Short mmCIF file of C-alpha atoms in Angstrom, two decimals:
data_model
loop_
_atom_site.label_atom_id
_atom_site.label_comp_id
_atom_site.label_asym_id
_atom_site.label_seq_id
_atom_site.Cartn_x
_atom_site.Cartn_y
_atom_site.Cartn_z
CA UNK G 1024 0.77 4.34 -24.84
CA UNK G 1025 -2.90 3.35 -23.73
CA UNK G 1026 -1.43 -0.44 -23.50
CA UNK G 1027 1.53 0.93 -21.84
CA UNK G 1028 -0.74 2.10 -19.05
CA UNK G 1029 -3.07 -0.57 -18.34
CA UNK G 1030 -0.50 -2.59 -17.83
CA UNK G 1031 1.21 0.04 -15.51
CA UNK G 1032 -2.29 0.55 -13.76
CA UNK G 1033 -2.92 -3.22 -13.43
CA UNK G 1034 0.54 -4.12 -11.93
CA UNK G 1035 0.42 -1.04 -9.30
CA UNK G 1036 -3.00 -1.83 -8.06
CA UNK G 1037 -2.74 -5.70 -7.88
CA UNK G 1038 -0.05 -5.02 -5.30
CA UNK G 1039 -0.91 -1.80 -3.75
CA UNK G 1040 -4.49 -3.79 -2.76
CA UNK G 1041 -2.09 -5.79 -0.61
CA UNK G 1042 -1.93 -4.61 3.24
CA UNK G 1043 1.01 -2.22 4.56
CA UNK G 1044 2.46 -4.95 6.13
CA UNK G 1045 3.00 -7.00 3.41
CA UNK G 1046 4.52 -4.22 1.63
CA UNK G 1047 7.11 -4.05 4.31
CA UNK G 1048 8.22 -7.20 3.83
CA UNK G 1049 8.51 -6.66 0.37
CA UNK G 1050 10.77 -3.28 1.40
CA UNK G 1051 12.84 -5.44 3.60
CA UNK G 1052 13.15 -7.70 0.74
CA UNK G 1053 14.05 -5.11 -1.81
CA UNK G 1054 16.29 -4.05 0.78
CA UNK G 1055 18.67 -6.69 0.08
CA UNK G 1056 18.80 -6.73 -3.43
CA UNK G 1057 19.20 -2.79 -4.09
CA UNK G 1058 21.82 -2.90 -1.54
CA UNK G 1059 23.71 -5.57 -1.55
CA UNK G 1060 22.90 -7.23 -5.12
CA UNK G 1061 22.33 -4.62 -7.55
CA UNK G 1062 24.36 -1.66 -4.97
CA UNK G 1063 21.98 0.80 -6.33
CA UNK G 1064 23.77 4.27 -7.04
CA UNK G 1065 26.08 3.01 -3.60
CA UNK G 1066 28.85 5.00 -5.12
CA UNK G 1067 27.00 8.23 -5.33
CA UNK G 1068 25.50 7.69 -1.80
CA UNK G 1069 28.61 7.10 -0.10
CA UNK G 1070 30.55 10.26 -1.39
CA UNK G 1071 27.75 12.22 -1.04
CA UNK G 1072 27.56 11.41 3.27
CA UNK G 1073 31.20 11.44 3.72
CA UNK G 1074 31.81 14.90 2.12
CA UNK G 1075 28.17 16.22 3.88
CA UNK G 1076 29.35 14.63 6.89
CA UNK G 1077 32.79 15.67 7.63
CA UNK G 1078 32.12 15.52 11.15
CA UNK G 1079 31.31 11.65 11.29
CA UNK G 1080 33.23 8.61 11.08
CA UNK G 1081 32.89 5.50 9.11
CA UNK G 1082 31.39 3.62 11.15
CA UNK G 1083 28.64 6.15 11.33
CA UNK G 1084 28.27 6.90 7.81
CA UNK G 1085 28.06 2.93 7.02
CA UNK G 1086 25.08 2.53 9.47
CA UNK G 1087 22.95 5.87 7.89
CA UNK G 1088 23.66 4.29 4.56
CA UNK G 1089 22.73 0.98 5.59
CA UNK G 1090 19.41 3.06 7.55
CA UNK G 1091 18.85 5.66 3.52
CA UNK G 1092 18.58 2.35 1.57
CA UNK G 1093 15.97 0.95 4.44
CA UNK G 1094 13.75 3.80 4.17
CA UNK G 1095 14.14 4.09 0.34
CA UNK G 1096 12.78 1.12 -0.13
CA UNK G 1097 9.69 1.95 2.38
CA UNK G 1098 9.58 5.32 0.22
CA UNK G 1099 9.36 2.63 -3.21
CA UNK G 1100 6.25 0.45 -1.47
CA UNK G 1101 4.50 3.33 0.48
CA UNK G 1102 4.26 5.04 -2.78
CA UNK G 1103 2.73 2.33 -4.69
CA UNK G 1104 0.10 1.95 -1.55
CA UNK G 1105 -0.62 5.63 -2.50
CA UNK G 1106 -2.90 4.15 -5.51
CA UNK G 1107 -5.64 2.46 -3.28
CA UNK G 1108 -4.98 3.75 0.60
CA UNK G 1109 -7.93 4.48 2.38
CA UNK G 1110 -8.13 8.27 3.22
CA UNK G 1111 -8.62 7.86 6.75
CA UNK G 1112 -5.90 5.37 6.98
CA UNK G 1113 -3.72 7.88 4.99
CA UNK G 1114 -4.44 10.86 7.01
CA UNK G 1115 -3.59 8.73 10.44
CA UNK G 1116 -0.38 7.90 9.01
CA UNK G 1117 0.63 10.84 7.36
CA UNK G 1118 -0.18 14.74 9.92
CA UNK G 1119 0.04 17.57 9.15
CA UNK G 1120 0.58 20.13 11.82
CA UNK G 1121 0.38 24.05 12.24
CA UNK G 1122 -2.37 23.96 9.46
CA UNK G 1123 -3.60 27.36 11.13
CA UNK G 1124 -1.30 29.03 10.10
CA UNK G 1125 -1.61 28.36 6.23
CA UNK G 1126 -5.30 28.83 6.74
CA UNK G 1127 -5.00 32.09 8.22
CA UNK G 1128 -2.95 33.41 4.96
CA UNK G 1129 -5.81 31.44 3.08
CA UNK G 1130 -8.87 33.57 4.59
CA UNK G 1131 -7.19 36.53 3.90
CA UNK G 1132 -7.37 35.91 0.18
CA UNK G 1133 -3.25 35.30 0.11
CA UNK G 1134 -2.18 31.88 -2.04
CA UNK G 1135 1.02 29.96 -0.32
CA UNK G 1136 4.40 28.69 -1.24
CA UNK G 1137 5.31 25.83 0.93
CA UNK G 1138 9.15 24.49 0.15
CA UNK G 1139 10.21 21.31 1.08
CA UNK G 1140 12.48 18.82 -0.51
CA UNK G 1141 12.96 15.01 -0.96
CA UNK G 1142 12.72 14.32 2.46
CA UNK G 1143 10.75 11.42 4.39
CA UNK G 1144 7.72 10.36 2.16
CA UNK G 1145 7.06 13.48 -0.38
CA UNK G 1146 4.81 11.29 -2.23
CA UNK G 1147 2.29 11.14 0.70
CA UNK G 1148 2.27 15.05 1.25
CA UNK G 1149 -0.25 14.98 -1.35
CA UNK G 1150 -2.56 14.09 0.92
CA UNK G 1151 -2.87 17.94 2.09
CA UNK G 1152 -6.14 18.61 0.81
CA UNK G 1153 -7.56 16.25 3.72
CA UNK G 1154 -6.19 18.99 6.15
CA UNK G 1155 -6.47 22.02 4.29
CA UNK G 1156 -10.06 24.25 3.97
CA UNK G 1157 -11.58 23.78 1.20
CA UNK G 1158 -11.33 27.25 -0.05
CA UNK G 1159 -8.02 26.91 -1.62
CA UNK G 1160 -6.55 24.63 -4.41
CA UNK G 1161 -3.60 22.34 -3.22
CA UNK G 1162 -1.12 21.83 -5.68
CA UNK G 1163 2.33 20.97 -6.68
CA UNK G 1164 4.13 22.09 -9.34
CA UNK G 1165 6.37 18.69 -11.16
CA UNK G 1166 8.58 18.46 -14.34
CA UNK G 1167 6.64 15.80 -16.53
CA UNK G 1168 8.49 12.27 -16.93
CA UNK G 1169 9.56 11.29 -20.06
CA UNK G 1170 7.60 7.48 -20.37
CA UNK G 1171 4.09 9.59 -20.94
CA UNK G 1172 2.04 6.56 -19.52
CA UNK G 1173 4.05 6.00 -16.53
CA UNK G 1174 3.71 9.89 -16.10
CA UNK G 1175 0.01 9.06 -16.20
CA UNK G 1176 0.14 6.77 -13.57
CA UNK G 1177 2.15 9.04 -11.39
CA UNK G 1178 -0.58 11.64 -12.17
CA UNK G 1179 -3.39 9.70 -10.94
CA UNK G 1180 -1.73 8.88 -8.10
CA UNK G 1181 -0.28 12.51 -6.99
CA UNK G 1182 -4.12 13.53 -7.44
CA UNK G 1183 -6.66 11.09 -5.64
CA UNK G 1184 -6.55 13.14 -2.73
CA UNK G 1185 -7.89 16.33 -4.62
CA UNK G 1186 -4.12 17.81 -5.06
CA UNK G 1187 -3.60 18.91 -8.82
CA UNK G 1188 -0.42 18.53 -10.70
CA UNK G 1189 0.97 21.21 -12.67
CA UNK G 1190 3.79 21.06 -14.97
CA UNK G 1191 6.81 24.05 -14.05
CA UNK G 1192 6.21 25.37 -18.16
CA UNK G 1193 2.94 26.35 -17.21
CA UNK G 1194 3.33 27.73 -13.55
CA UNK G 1195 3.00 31.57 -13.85
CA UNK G 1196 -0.12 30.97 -16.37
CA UNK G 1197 -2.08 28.37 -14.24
CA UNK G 1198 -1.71 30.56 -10.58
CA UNK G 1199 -2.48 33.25 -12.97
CA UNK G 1200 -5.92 31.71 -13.47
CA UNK G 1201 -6.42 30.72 -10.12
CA UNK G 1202 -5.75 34.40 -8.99
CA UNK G 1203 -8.14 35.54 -11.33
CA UNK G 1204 -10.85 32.77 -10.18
CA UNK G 1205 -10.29 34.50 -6.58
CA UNK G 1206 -9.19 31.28 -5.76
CA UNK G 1207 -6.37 30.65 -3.15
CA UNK G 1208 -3.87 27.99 -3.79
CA UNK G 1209 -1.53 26.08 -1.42
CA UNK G 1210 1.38 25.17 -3.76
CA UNK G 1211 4.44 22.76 -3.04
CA UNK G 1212 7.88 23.15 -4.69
CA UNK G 1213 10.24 20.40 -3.89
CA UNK G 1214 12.91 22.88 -4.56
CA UNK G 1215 16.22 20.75 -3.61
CA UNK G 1216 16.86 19.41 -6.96
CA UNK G 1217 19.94 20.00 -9.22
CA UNK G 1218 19.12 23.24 -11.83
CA UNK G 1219 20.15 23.17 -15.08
CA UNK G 1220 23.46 25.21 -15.83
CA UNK G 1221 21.83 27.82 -17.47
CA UNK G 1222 18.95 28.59 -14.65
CA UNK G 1223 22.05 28.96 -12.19
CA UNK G 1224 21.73 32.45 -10.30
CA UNK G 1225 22.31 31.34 -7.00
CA UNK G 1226 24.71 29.72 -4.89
CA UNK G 1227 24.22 28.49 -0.54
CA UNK G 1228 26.43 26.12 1.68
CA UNK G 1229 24.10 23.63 1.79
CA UNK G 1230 25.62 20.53 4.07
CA UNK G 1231 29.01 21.56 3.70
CA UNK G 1232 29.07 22.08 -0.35
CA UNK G 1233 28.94 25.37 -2.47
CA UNK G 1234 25.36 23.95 -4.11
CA UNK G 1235 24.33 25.72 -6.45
CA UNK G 1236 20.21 26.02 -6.16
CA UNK G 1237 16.75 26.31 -7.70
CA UNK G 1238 15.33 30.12 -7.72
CA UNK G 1239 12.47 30.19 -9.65
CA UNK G 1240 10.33 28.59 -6.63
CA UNK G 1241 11.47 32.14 -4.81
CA UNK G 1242 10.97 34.36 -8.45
CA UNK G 1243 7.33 33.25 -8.03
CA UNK G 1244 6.61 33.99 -4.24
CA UNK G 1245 8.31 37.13 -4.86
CA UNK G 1246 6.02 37.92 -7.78
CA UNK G 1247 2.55 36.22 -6.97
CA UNK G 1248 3.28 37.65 -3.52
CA UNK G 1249 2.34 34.09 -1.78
CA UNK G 1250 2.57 33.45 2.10
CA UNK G 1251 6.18 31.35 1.94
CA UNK G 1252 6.46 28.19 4.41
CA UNK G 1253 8.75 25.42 4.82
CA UNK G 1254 7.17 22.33 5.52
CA UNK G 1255 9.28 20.16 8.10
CA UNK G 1256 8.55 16.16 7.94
CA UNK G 1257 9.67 13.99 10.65
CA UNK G 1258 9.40 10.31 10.23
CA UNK G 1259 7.79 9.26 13.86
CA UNK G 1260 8.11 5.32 13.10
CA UNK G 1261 8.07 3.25 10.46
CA UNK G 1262 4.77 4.23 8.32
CA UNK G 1263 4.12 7.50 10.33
CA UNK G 1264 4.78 10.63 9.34
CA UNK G 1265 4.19 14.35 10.69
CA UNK G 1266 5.04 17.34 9.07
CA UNK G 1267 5.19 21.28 10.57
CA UNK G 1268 4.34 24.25 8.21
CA UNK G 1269 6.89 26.59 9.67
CA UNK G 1270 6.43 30.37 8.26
CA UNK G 1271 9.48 31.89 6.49
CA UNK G 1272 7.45 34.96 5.32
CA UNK G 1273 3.77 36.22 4.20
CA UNK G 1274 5.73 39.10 2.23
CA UNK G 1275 8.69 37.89 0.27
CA UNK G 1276 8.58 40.94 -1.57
CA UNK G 1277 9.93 42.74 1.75
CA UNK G 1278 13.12 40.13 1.70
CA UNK G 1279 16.58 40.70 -0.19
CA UNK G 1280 16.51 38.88 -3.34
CA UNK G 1281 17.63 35.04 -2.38
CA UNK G 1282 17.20 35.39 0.87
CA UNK G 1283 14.02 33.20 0.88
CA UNK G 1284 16.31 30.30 -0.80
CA UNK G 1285 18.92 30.50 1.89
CA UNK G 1286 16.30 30.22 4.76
CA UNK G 1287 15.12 27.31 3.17
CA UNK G 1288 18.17 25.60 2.29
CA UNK G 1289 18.85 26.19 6.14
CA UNK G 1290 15.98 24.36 7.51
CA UNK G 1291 16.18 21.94 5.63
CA UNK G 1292 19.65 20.99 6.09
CA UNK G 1293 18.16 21.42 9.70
CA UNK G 1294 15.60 18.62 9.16
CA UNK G 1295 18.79 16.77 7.55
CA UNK G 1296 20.87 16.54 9.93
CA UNK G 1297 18.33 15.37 12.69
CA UNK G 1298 17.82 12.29 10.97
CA UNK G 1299 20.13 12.33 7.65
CA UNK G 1300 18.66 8.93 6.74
CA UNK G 1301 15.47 10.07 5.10
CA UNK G 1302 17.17 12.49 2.70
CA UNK G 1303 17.36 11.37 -1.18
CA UNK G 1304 21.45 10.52 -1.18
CA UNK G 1305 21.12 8.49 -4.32
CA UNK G 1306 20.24 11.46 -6.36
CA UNK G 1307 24.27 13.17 -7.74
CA UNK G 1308 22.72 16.63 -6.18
CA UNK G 1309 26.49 17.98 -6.65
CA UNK G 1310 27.13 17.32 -10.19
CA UNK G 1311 27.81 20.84 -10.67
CA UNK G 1312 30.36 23.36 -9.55
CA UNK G 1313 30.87 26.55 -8.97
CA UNK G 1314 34.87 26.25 -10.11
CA UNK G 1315 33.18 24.52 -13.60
CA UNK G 1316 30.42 27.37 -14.12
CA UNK G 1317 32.92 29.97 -13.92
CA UNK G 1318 34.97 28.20 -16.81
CA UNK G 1319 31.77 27.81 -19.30
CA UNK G 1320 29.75 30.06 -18.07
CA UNK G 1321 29.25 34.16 -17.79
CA UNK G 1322 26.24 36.31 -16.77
CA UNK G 1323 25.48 38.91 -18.65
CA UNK G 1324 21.97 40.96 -18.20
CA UNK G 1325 20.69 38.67 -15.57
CA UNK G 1326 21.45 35.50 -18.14
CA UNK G 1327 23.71 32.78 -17.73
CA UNK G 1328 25.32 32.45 -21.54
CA UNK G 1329 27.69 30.21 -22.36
CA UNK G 1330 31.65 31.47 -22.53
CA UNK G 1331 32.43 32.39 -26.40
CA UNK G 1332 35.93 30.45 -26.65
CA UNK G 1333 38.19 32.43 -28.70
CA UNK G 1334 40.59 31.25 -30.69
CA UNK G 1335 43.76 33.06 -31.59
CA UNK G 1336 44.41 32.62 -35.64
CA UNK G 1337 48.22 32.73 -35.93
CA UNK G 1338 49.60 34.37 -39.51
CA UNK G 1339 52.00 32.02 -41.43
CA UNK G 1340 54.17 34.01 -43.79
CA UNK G 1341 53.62 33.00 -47.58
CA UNK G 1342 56.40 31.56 -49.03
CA UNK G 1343 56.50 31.25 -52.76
CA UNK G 1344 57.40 28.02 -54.05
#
């Protein structure tokens, strides 16, 4: 694995020492062959604006594909700059705004959830700590990837700003520590991703689909008792980036249950359709539905168990030969 990640290390820093611009052209490169060589996932891109989209015509869904697979491949090169950029040069291209807010939950000794999804450049967002006071830990939680050195590199890379990575099986037992350090932490959840069948409790209309939706982000708020925000990112031009904490609730525990999820899943389909083009499409967010869980699937207790399939044992009569 050590090999594995030199040679990972080696190739990522030999180009990300090269400047932004250059790594544009190399976007605008890739560009061409994801989209119209290799069609990269176009199949699950397409289906996925035309049935979020029911509004728009083809013409219009054609040019914000044509604009997702642009900014994709900015996402690809931006995050490989992430290994070398310059603070300063990061924190001009990537602002955060309405910082007072978090910082006022902070100085009252009360850690934060901020929610936000695969929108504009999530990679960058790491770069919080250069906004945030000191006084709390900035975080994310992740869901390790499988090539260990490659999840290395992505670890170094999430962290250079002073951000620490922390994998979802040990969530409740690392905030646990940090609340009994004293310590407040400023945790993100990218909480728009597909959940496994059996961690289904919840289901929103989220761009036109019954979607069914991560909960455990809101489970934690709920029990840690963390200041919730959603963090809006707007791409201002190419490179530039500026992203609102926007206050959902300092006291979750006050909400109905789920009602957290749906206010999220509603701004960010806000942020969505403002500029649909800097959503992840490629990714089959819709794999899963609601008419298939109710055919495998049953709660019972709380728990999503698998259906017990019956099957009916007829009697033959025995016949003597």
């Amino acid at each position: 694995m050590k090999i594995r990640y030199n040679f990972y290390f080696i190739v990522s820093y030999m180009l990300s020492i090269l400047p932004l611009r250059v790594h544009y052209v190399i976007s605008d490169i890739l560009y061409y062959i994801l989209y119209y060589l290799v069609r990269y996932r176009l199949r699950v891109v397409r289906n996925n604006l035309k049935t979020s989209f029911l509004e728009k015509e083809g013409r219009e869904l054609h040019a914000i594909e044509q604009r997702y697979y642009h900014f994709f491949c900015d996402y690809i090169v931006e995050s490989v700059k992430l290994l070398t950029i310059k603070k300063e040069n990061l924190k001009k291209r990537m602002v955060f705004k309405g910082c007072e807010l978090v910082e006022a939950a902070v100085k009252d000794g009360q850690s934060c959830a901020v929610f936000l999804g695969h929108y504009c450049n999530w990679e960058w967002i790491t770069s919080l700590p250069l906004w945030i006071t000191p006084e709390a830990q900035c975080g994310q939680f992740y869901h390790p990837l499988e090539d260990k050195a490659f999840d290395l590199l992505f670890l170094h890379i999430r962290q250079r700003m002073g951000s620490v990575c922390i994998p979802m099986a040990e969530s409740l037992r690392r905030l646990t520590e940090f609340r009994q350090q004293q310590r407040p932490v400023v945790i993100g959840y990218i909480s728009d991703q597909v959940p496994l069948w059996t961690n289904i409790h919840h289901w929103c209309d989220f761009l036109n689909h019954d979607t069914p939706v991560l909960t455990g982000t809101e489970r934690i708020a709920r029990k840690m008792n963390h200041a919730v925000f959603y963090l809006d990112v707007q791409c201002i031009r190419r490179g530039y980036y500026e992203a609102t904490f926007k206050l959902i609730t300092r006291e979750p525990q006050l909400l109905d249950e789920f009602e957290v999820t749906d206010r999220y899943f509603q701004m960010l389909e806000d942020s969505i359709r403002r500029a649909p083009e800097y959503w992840l499409w490629s990714h089959n967010r819709w794999k899963r539905t609601h008419e298939e869980f109710n055919e495998r699937f049953e709660v019972i207790n709380g728990k999503v168990m698998p259906k017990v399939v019956k099957h009916s044992v007829s009697s033959v009569p025995y016949t003597a030969g």
